[in-house]
Coordinates of C-alpha atoms and ligand atoms in Angstrom, one line a residue:
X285 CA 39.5 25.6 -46.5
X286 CA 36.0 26.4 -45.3
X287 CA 34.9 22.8 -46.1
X288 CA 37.7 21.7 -43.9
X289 CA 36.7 23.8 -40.9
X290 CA 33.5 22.4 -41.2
X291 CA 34.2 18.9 -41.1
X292 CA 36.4 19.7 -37.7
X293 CA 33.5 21.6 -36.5
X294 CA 31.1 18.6 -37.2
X295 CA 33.8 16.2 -35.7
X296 CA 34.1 18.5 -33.0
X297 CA 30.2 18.2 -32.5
X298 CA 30.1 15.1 -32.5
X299 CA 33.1 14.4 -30.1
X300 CA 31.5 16.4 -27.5
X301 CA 27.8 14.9 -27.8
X302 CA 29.9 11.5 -27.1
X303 CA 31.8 13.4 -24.3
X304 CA 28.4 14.4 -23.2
X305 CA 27.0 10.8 -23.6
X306 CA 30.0 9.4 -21.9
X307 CA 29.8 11.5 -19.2
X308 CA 26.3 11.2 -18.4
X309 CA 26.2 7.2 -18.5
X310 CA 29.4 7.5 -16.2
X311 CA 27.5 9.8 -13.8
X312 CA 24.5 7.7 -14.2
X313 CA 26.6 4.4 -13.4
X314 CA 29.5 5.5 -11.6
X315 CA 29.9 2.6 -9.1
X316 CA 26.8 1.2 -9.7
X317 CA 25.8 -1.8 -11.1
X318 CA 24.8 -2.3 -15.3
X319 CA 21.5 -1.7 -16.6
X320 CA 19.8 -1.2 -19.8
X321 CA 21.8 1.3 -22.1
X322 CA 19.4 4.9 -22.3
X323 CA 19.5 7.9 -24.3
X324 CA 21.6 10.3 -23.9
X325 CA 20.6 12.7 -21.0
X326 CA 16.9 11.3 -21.1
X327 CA 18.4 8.0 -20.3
X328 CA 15.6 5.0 -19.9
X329 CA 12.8 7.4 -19.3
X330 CA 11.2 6.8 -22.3
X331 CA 11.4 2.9 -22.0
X332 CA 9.7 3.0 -18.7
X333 CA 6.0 2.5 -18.5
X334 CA 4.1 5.5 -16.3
X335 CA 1.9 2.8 -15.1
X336 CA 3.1 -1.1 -14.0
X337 CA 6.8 -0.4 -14.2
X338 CA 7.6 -3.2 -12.3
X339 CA 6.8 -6.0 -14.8
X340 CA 9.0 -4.4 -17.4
X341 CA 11.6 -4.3 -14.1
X342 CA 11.3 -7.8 -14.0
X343 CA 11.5 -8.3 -18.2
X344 CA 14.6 -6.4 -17.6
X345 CA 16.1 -8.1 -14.8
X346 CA 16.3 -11.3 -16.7
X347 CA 19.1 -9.6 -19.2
X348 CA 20.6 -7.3 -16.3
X349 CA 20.2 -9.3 -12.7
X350 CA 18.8 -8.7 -9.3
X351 CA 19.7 -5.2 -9.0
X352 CA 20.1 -2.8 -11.9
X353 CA 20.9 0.7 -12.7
X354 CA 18.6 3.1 -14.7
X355 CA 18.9 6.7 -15.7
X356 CA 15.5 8.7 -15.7
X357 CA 16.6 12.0 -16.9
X358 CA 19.6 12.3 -15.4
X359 CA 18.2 10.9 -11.8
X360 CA 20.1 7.4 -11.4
X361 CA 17.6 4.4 -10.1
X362 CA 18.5 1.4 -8.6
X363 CA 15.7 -1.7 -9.2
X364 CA 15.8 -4.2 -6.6
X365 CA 14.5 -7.5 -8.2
X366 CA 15.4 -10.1 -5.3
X367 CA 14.6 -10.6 -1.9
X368 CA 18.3 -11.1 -1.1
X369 CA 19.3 -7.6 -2.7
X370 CA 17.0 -5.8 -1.5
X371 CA 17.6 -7.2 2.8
X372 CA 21.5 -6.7 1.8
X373 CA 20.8 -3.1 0.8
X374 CA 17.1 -1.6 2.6
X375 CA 17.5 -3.8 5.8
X376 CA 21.3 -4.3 6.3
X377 CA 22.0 -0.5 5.4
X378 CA 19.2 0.6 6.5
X379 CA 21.1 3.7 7.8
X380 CA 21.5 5.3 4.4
X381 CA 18.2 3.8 2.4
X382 CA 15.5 5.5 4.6
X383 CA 14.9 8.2 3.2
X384 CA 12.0 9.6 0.4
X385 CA 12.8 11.8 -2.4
X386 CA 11.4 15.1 -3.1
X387 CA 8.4 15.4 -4.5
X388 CA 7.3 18.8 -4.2
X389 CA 3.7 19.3 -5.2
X390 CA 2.4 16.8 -2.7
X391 CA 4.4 16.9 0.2
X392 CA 5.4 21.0 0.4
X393 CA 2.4 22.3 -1.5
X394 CA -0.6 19.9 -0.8
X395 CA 0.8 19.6 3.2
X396 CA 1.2 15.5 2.5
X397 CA 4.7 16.4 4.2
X398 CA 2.6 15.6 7.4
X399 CA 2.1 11.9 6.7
X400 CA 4.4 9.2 7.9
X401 CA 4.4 8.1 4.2
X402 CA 5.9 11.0 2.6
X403 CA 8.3 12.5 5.2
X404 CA 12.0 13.0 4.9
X405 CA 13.5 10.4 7.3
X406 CA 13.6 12.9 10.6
X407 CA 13.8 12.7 14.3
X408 CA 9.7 13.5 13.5
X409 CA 9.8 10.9 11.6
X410 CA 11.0 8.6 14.1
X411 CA 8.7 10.1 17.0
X412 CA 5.3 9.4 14.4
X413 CA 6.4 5.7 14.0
X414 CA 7.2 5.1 17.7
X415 CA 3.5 6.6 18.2
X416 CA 2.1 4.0 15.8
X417 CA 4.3 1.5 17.1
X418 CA 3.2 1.3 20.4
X419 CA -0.7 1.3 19.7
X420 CA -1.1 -0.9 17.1
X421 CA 2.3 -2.4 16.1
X422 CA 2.2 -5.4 18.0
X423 CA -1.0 -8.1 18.2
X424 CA -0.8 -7.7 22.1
X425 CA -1.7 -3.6 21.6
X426 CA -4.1 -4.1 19.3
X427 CA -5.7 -6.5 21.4
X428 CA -7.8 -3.7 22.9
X429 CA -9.1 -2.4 19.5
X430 CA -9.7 -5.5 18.3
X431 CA -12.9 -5.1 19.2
X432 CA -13.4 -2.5 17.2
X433 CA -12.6 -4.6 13.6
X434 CA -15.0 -7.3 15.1
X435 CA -18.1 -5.1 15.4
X436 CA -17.9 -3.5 11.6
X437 CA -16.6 -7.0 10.1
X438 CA -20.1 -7.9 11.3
X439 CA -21.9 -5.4 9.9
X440 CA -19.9 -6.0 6.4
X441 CA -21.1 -9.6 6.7
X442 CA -24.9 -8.5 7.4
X443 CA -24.6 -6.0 4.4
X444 CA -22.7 -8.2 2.3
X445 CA -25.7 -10.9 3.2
X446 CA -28.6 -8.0 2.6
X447 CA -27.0 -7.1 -0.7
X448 CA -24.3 -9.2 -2.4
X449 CA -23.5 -7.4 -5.7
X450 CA -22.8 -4.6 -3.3
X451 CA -19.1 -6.4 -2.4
X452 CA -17.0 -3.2 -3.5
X453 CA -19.2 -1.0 -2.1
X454 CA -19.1 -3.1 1.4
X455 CA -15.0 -3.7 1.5
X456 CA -15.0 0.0 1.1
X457 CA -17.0 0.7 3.6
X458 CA -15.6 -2.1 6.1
X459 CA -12.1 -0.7 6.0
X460 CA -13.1 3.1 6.3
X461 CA -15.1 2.1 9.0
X462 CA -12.6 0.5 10.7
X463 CA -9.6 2.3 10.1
X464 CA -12.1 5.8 11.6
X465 CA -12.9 3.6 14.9
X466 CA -9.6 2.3 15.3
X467 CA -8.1 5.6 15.0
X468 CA -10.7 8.4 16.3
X469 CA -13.0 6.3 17.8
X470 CA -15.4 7.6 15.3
X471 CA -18.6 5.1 13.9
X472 CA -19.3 6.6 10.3
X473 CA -23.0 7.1 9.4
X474 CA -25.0 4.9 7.5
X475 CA -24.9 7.3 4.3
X476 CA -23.5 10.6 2.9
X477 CA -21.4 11.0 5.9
X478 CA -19.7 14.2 6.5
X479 CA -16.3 12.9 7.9
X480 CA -16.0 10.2 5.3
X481 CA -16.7 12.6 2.5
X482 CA -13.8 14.8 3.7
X483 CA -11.4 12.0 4.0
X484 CA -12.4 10.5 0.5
X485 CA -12.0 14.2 -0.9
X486 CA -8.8 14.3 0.5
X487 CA -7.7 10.7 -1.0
X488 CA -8.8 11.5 -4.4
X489 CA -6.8 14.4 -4.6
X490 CA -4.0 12.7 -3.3
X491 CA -4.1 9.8 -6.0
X492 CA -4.3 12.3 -9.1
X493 CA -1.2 14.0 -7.2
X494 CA 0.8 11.1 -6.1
X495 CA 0.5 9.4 -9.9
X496 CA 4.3 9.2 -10.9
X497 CA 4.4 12.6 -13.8
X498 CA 1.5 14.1 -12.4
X499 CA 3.8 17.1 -12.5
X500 CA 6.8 18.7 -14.0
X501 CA 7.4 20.7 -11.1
X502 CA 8.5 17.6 -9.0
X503 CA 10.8 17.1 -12.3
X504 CA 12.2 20.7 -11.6
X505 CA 11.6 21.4 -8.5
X506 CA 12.5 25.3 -9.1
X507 CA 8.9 25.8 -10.8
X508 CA 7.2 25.6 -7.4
X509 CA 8.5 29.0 -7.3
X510 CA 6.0 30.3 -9.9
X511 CA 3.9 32.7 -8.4
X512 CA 0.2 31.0 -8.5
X513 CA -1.2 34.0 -10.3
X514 CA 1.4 33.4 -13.2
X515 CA 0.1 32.3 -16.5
X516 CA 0.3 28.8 -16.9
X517 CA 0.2 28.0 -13.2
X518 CA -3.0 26.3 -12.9
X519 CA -1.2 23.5 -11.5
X520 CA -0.3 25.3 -8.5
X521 CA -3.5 27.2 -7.8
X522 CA -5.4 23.8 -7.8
X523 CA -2.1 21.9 -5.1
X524 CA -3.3 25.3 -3.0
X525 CA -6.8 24.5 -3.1
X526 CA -6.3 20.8 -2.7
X527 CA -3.8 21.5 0.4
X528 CA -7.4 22.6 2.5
X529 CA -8.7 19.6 1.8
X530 CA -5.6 17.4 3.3
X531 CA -5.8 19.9 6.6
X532 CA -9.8 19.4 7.1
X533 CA -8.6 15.5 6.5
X534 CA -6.0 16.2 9.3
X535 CA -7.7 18.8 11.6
X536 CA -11.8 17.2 11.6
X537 CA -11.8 13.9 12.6
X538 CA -9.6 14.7 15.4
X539 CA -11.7 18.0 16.5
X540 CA -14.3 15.4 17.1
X541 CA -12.2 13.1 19.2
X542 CA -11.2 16.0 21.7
X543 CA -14.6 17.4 21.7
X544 CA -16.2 13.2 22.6
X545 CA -13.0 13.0 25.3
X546 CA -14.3 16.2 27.0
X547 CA -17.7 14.9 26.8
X548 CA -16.6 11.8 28.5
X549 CA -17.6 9.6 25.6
X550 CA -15.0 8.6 23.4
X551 CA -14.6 5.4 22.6
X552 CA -11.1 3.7 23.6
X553 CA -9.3 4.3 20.3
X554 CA -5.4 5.4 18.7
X555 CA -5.8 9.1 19.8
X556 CA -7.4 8.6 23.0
X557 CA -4.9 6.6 24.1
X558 CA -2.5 9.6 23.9
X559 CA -5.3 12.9 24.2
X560 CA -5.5 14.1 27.4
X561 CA -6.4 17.2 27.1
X562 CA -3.4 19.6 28.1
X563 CA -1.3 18.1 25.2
X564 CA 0.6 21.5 23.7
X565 CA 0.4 22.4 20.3
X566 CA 3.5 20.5 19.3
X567 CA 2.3 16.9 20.7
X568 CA -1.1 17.5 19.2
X569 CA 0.7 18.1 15.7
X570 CA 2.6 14.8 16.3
X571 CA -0.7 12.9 17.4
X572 CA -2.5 14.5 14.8
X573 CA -0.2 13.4 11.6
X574 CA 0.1 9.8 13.0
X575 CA -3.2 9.3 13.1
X576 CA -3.9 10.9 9.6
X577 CA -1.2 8.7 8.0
X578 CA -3.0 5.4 9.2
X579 CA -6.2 6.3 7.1
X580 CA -3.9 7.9 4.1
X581 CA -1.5 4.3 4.6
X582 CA -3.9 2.1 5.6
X583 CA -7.3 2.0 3.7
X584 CA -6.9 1.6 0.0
X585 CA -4.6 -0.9 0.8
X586 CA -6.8 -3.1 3.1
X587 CA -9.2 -2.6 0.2
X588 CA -7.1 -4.6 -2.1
X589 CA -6.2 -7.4 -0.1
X590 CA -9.8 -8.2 0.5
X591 CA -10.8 -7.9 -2.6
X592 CA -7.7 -10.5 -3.7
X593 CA -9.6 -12.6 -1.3
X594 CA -12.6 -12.6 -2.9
X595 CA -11.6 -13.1 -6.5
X596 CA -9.7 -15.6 -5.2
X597 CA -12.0 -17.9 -3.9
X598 CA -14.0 -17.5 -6.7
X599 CA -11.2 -19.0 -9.1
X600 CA -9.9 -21.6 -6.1
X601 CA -13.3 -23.0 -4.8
X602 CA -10.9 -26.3 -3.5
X603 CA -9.0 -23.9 -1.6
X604 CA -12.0 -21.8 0.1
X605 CA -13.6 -25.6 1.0
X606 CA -9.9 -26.4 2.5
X607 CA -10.4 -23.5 4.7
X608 CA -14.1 -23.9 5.8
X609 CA -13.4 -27.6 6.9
X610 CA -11.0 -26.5 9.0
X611 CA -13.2 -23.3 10.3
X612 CA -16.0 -25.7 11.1
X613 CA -14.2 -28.5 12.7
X614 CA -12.5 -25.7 14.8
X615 CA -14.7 -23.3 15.5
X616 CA -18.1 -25.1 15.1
X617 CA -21.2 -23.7 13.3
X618 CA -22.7 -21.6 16.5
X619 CA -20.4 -19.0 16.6
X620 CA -18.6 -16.4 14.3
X621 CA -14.7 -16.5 14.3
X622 CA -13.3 -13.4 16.7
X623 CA -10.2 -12.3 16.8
X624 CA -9.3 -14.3 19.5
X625 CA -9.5 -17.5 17.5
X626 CA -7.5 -16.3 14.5
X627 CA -4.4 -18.4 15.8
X628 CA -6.4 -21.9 16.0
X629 CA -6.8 -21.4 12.6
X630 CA -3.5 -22.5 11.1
X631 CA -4.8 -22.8 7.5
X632 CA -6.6 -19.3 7.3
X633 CA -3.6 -18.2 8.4
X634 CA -1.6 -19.6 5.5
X635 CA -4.8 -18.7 3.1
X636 CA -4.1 -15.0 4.5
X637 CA 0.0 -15.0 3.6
X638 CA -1.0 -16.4 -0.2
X639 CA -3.5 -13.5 -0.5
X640 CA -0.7 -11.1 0.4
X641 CA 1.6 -13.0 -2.2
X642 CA -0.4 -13.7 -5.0
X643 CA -1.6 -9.8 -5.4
X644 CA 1.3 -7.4 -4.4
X645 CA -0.7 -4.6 -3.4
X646 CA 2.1 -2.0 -3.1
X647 CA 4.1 -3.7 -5.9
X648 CA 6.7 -1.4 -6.1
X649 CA 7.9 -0.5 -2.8
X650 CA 8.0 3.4 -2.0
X651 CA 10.9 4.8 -2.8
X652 CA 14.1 5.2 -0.5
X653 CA 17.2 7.5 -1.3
X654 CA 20.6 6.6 -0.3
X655 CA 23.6 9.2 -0.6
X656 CA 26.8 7.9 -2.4
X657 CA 29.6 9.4 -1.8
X658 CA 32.2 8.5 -3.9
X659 CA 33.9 11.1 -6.3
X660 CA 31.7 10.9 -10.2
X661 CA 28.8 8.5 -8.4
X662 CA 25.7 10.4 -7.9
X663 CA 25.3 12.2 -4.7
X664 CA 21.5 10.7 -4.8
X665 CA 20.3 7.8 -5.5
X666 CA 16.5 6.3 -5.9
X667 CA 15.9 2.8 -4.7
X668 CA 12.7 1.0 -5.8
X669 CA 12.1 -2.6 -4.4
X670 CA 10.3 -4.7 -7.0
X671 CA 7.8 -6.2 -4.7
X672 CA 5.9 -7.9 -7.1
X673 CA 8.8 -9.5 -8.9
X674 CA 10.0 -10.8 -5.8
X675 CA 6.2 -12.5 -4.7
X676 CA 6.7 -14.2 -7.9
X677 CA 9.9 -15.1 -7.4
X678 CA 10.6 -19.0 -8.6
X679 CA 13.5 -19.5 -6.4
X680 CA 11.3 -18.8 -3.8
X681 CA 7.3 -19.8 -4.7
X682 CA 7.2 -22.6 -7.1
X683 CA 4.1 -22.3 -9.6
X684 CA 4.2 -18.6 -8.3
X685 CA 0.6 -17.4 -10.2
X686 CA -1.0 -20.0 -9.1
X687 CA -3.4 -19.4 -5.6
X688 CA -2.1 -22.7 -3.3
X689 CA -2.0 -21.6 0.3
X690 CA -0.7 -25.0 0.9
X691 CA 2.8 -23.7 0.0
X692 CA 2.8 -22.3 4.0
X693 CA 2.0 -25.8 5.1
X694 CA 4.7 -27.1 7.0
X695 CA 4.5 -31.0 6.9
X696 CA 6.5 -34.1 7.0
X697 CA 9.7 -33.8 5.3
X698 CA 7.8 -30.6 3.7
X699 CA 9.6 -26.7 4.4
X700 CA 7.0 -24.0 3.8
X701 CA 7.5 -21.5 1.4
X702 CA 9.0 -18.2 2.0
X703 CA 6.7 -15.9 4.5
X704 CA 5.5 -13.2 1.9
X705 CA 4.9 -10.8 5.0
X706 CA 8.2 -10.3 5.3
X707 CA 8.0 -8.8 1.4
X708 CA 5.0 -7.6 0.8
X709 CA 5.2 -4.7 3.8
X710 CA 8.3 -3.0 2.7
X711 CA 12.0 -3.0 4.0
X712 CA 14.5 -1.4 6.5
X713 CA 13.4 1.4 8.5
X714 CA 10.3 2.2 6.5
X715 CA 8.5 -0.8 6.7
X716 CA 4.7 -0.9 6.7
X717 CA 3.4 -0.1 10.4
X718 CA 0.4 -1.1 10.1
X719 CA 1.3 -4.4 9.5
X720 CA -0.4 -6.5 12.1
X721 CA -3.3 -4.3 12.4
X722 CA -3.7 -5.4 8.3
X723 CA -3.5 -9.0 9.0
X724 CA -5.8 -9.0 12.0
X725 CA -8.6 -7.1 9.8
X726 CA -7.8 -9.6 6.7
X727 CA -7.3 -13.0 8.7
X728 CA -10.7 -11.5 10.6
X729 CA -12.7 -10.6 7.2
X730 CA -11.7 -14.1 5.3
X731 CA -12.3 -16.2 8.9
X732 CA -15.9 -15.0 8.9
X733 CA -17.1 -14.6 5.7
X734 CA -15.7 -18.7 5.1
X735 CA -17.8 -19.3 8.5
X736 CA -20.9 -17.9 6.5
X737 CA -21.1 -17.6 2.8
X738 CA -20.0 -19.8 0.1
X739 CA -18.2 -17.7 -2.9
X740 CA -18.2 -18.7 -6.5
X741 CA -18.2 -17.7 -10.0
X742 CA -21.3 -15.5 -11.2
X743 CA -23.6 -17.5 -13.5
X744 CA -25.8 -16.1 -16.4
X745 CA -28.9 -17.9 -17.7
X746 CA -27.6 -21.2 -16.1
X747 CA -23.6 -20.3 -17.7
X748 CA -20.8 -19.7 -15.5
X749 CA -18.8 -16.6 -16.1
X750 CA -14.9 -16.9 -16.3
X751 CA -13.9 -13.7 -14.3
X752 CA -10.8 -12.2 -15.4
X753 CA -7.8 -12.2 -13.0
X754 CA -6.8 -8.5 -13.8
X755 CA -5.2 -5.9 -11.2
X756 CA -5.0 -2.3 -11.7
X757 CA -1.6 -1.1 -12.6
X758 CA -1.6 2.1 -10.0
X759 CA 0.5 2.1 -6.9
X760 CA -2.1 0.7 -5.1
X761 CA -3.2 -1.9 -6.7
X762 CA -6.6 -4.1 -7.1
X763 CA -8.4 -6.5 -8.7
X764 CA -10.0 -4.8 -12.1
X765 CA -14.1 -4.6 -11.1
X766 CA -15.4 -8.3 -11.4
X767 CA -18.9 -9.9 -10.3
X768 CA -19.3 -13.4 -8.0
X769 CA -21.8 -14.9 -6.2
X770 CA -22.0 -14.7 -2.5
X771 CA -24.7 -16.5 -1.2
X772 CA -25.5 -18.2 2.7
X773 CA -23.4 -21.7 3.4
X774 CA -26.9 -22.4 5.5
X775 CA -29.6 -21.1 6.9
X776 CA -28.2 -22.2 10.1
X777 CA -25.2 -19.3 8.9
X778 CA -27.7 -16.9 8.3
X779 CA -29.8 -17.2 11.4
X780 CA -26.4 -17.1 13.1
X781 CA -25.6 -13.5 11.5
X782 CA -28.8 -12.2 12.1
X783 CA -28.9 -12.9 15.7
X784 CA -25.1 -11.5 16.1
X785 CA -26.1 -8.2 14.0
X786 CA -29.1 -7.9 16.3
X787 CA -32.1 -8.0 13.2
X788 CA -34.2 -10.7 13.2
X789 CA -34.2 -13.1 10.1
Ligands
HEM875 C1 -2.5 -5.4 3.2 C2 -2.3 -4.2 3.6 C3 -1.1 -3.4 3.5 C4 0.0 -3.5 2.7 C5 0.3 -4.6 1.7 C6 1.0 -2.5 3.1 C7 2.2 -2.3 2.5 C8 3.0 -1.2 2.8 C9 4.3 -0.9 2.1 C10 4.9 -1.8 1.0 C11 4.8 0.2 2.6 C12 6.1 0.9 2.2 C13 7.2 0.4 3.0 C14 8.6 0.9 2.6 O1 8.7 2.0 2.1 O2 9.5 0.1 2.8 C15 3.9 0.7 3.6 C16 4.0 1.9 4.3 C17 3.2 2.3 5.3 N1 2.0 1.6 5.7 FE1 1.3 -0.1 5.0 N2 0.4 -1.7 4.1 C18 -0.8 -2.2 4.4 C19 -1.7 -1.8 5.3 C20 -1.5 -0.7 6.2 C21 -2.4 -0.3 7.3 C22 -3.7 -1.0 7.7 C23 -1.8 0.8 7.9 C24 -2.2 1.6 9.1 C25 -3.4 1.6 9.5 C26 -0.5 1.1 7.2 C27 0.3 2.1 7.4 C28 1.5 2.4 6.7 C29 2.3 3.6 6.9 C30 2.0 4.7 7.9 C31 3.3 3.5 6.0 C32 4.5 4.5 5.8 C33 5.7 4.1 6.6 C34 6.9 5.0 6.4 O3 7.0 5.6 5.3 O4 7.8 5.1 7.3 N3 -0.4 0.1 6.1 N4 2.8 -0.2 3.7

């Protein structure tokens, strides 16, 4: 008898694991569509990468379609591997797919909250990206700060010229430059300075935060209620010391621009445009978190797409002649590109798009949250768009690794490619903002450093070095470190940079 009560105790075991199981893949899927069968209660977690998810995404998409469902301990996932899923779902519903999900340690504890990149989709919300919107969402805004890119694309050219293994160092330098003019109307000093050592602080912290697992707590939300003198909560102490680091990100650069306005001497810029000095405390909160998100948004991204550039010429030298011809035949040898004569230069433009396509910089787009609901579906779901599986696309980019800006072409009985911008920025109602502000500084960057330098693959003791085409795998991605050679088309070029930087030769 015993024996026989434990068999119907195992059975009964067993039947409720299955029950269990059952349950939780019918919770995970409820209406949704079929992915790759999980573990119980962990799901796919452990089959997911920490770091390049999206090209096992797009391994897994071949067996389960466009759009498939995942369980990552118990939170269900939907990937979005096409462009046509993910306009039906993050642009035609864009109602319900705008939101972000809760990640606790960065946004409540660090003060990330703040940003336009992390925040709950909110009236705020809305009021930040009107803000942005209206100063440098459209090319005819930006026109007035354009002149701003011009200036420190010139002095990336002069350093790039003074020091060419410096390249990193320079595109660095270029967009943090930038992005601080643009916004605060603020010129960073030639070394160690104080502003951009805060903001870098800031950053670094951020991307040891934001790495996806970077903490249990955003897992279980309910730890964040350890007390930060508890045993074992190191974590938290540290998110409280990093948090003073995002508000002297927030709060400094700004304290400068009010006290250069009283002074009479700032610079037209993002936050002058809306400073006037009697703003009350909650307008300057909402001027003060739109500017901070386009630095936290805006630079590390730049950075990759110019470095993309780069590497890219190296590897397509036919494609970076393609592009000077037409510079010089436009534009002539006397001058340097401005911004004003980005549009005359229709095959930068489509060199521009293929840098955007070939290296998805934010291949995984951010993710959005949609609330289902029907009765057993989730009441939460987590959307990621698979931006670099959909800029590789073959029903949409034939030969899709290879560099050929000619796709965008349009010619005789040829239809150009699809327009990558309208992937590569993001969907729906959180779409990138800074959109045309990061194809000006781009299409700017690439139009005068063809007009000047010739880039090709390093050589050593007379042999040419195969770079390797490697991206980082973080959210932000970029090329892996590699060398080239950037050397003057002329010394016609270089006399011409001198005399614009103001040195003499
Ligand atoms: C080539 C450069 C860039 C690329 C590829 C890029 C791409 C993206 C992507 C994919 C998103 C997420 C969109 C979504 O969730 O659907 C995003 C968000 C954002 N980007 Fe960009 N971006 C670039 C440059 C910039 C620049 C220069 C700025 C501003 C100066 C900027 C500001 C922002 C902001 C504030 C958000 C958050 C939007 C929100 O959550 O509502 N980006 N970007």
């Amino acid at each position: 008898m015993p024996t026989c009560i434990g068999v119907v105790d195992i059975s009964a075991f067993i039947l409720l694991i299955c029950i269990i199981a059952r349950l939780n893949s019918s919770r995970a899927r409820g209406y949704l569509p079929p992915g790759p069968p999980g573990w119980p209660l962990i799901g796919n977690a452990l089959d997911v990468p920490k770091t390049g998810a999206w090209k096992t995404f797009a391994k897994w998409s071949d067996e389960w379609g466009d759009i498939m469902t995942l369980n990552l301990l118990g939170q269900t996932v939907l990937v979005l591997n096409s462009s046509n899923v993910a306009f039906e779902l993050l642009d035609k519903k864009s109602a319900i797919y705008s939101d972000r999900p809760r990640q606790p340690v960065i946004t409540e504890i660090m003060g990330w909250e703040r940003t336009i990149g992390l925040r709950r989709y909110s009236p705020t919300l809305k009021a930040l990206r009107k803000l942005v919107a209206q100063k440098i969402g459209t090319r005819t805004a930006l026109q007035d700060l354009s002149i701003h890119l011009e200036r420190e694309a010139l002095s990336f050219l002069w350093r790039i010229m003074s020091d060419p293994k410096t390249l990193a160092k320079q595109v660095d330098r270029y967009t943090t430059a930038s992005i601080l003019r643009i916004t605060y109307g603020y010129g960073i000093k030639e070394d160690n300075d104080e502003l951009v050592n805060v903001v870098k602080r800031a950053m670094d912290t951020f991307s040891i935060a934001a790495a996806p697992g970077a903490y249990l707590a955003d897992i279980f939300p309910i730890m964040t209620r350890i007390p930060a003198w508890f045993p074992g909560a190191g974590w938290k102490r540290q998110a409280q010391t990093w948090s003073t680091y995002f508000t002297m990100m927030r709060e400094l650069p700004l304290k400068y621009s009010k006290e250069q306005l009283q002074a009479g001497t700032l610079e037209p810029c993002f936050v002058s445009e809306y400073l006037d000095g009697n703003d009350n405390l909650e307008r300057e909160n909402l001027i003060a978190d739109a500017a901070t998100s386009l630095y936290a948004a805006g630079a590390d991204t730049s950075v990759g797409a110019i470095l993309a550039f780069f590497l890219a010429m190296m590897c397509y030298p036919e494609k970076q002649k393609k592009a000077q011809d037409e510079i010089d035949s436009i534009i002539g040898n006397d001058k340097l590109p401005s911004v004003a004569d980005l549009d005359r230069l229709p095959y930068v433009k489509a060199l521009c798009w293929e840098v955007l396509r070939w290296h998805a910089i934010a291949p995984l787009d951010s993710q959005k949250m949609m609330y289902v609901r029907a009765i057993l579906s989730p009441r939460v779901t987590i959307v990621f768009a698979n931006i670099w599986a959909i800029l590789r696309d073959r029903r949409l980019y034939s030969n899709p690794e290879e560099f050929n800006p000619d796709r965008f072409v349009p010619s005789d009985g040829y239809e150009p490619e699809y327009d990558p911008r309208q992937i590569c920025f993001g969907f729906g109602r959180r779409k990138c903002p800074g959109m045309q502000l990061a194809q000006m500084s781009l299409s700017l960057v690439v139009a005068t450093t063809l007009s000047v330098f010739n880039i090709s693959k390093p050589s050593v003791n007379g042999k040419v070095v195969e770079p390797l085409v490697q991206f980082t795998a973080n959210p932000i991605s970029h090329p892996l470190p590699f060398e080239c050679d950037i050397l003057p088309r002329s010394d016609k070029a270089m006399a011409l940079l001198s005399s614009a930087f103001g040195s003499p030769v």
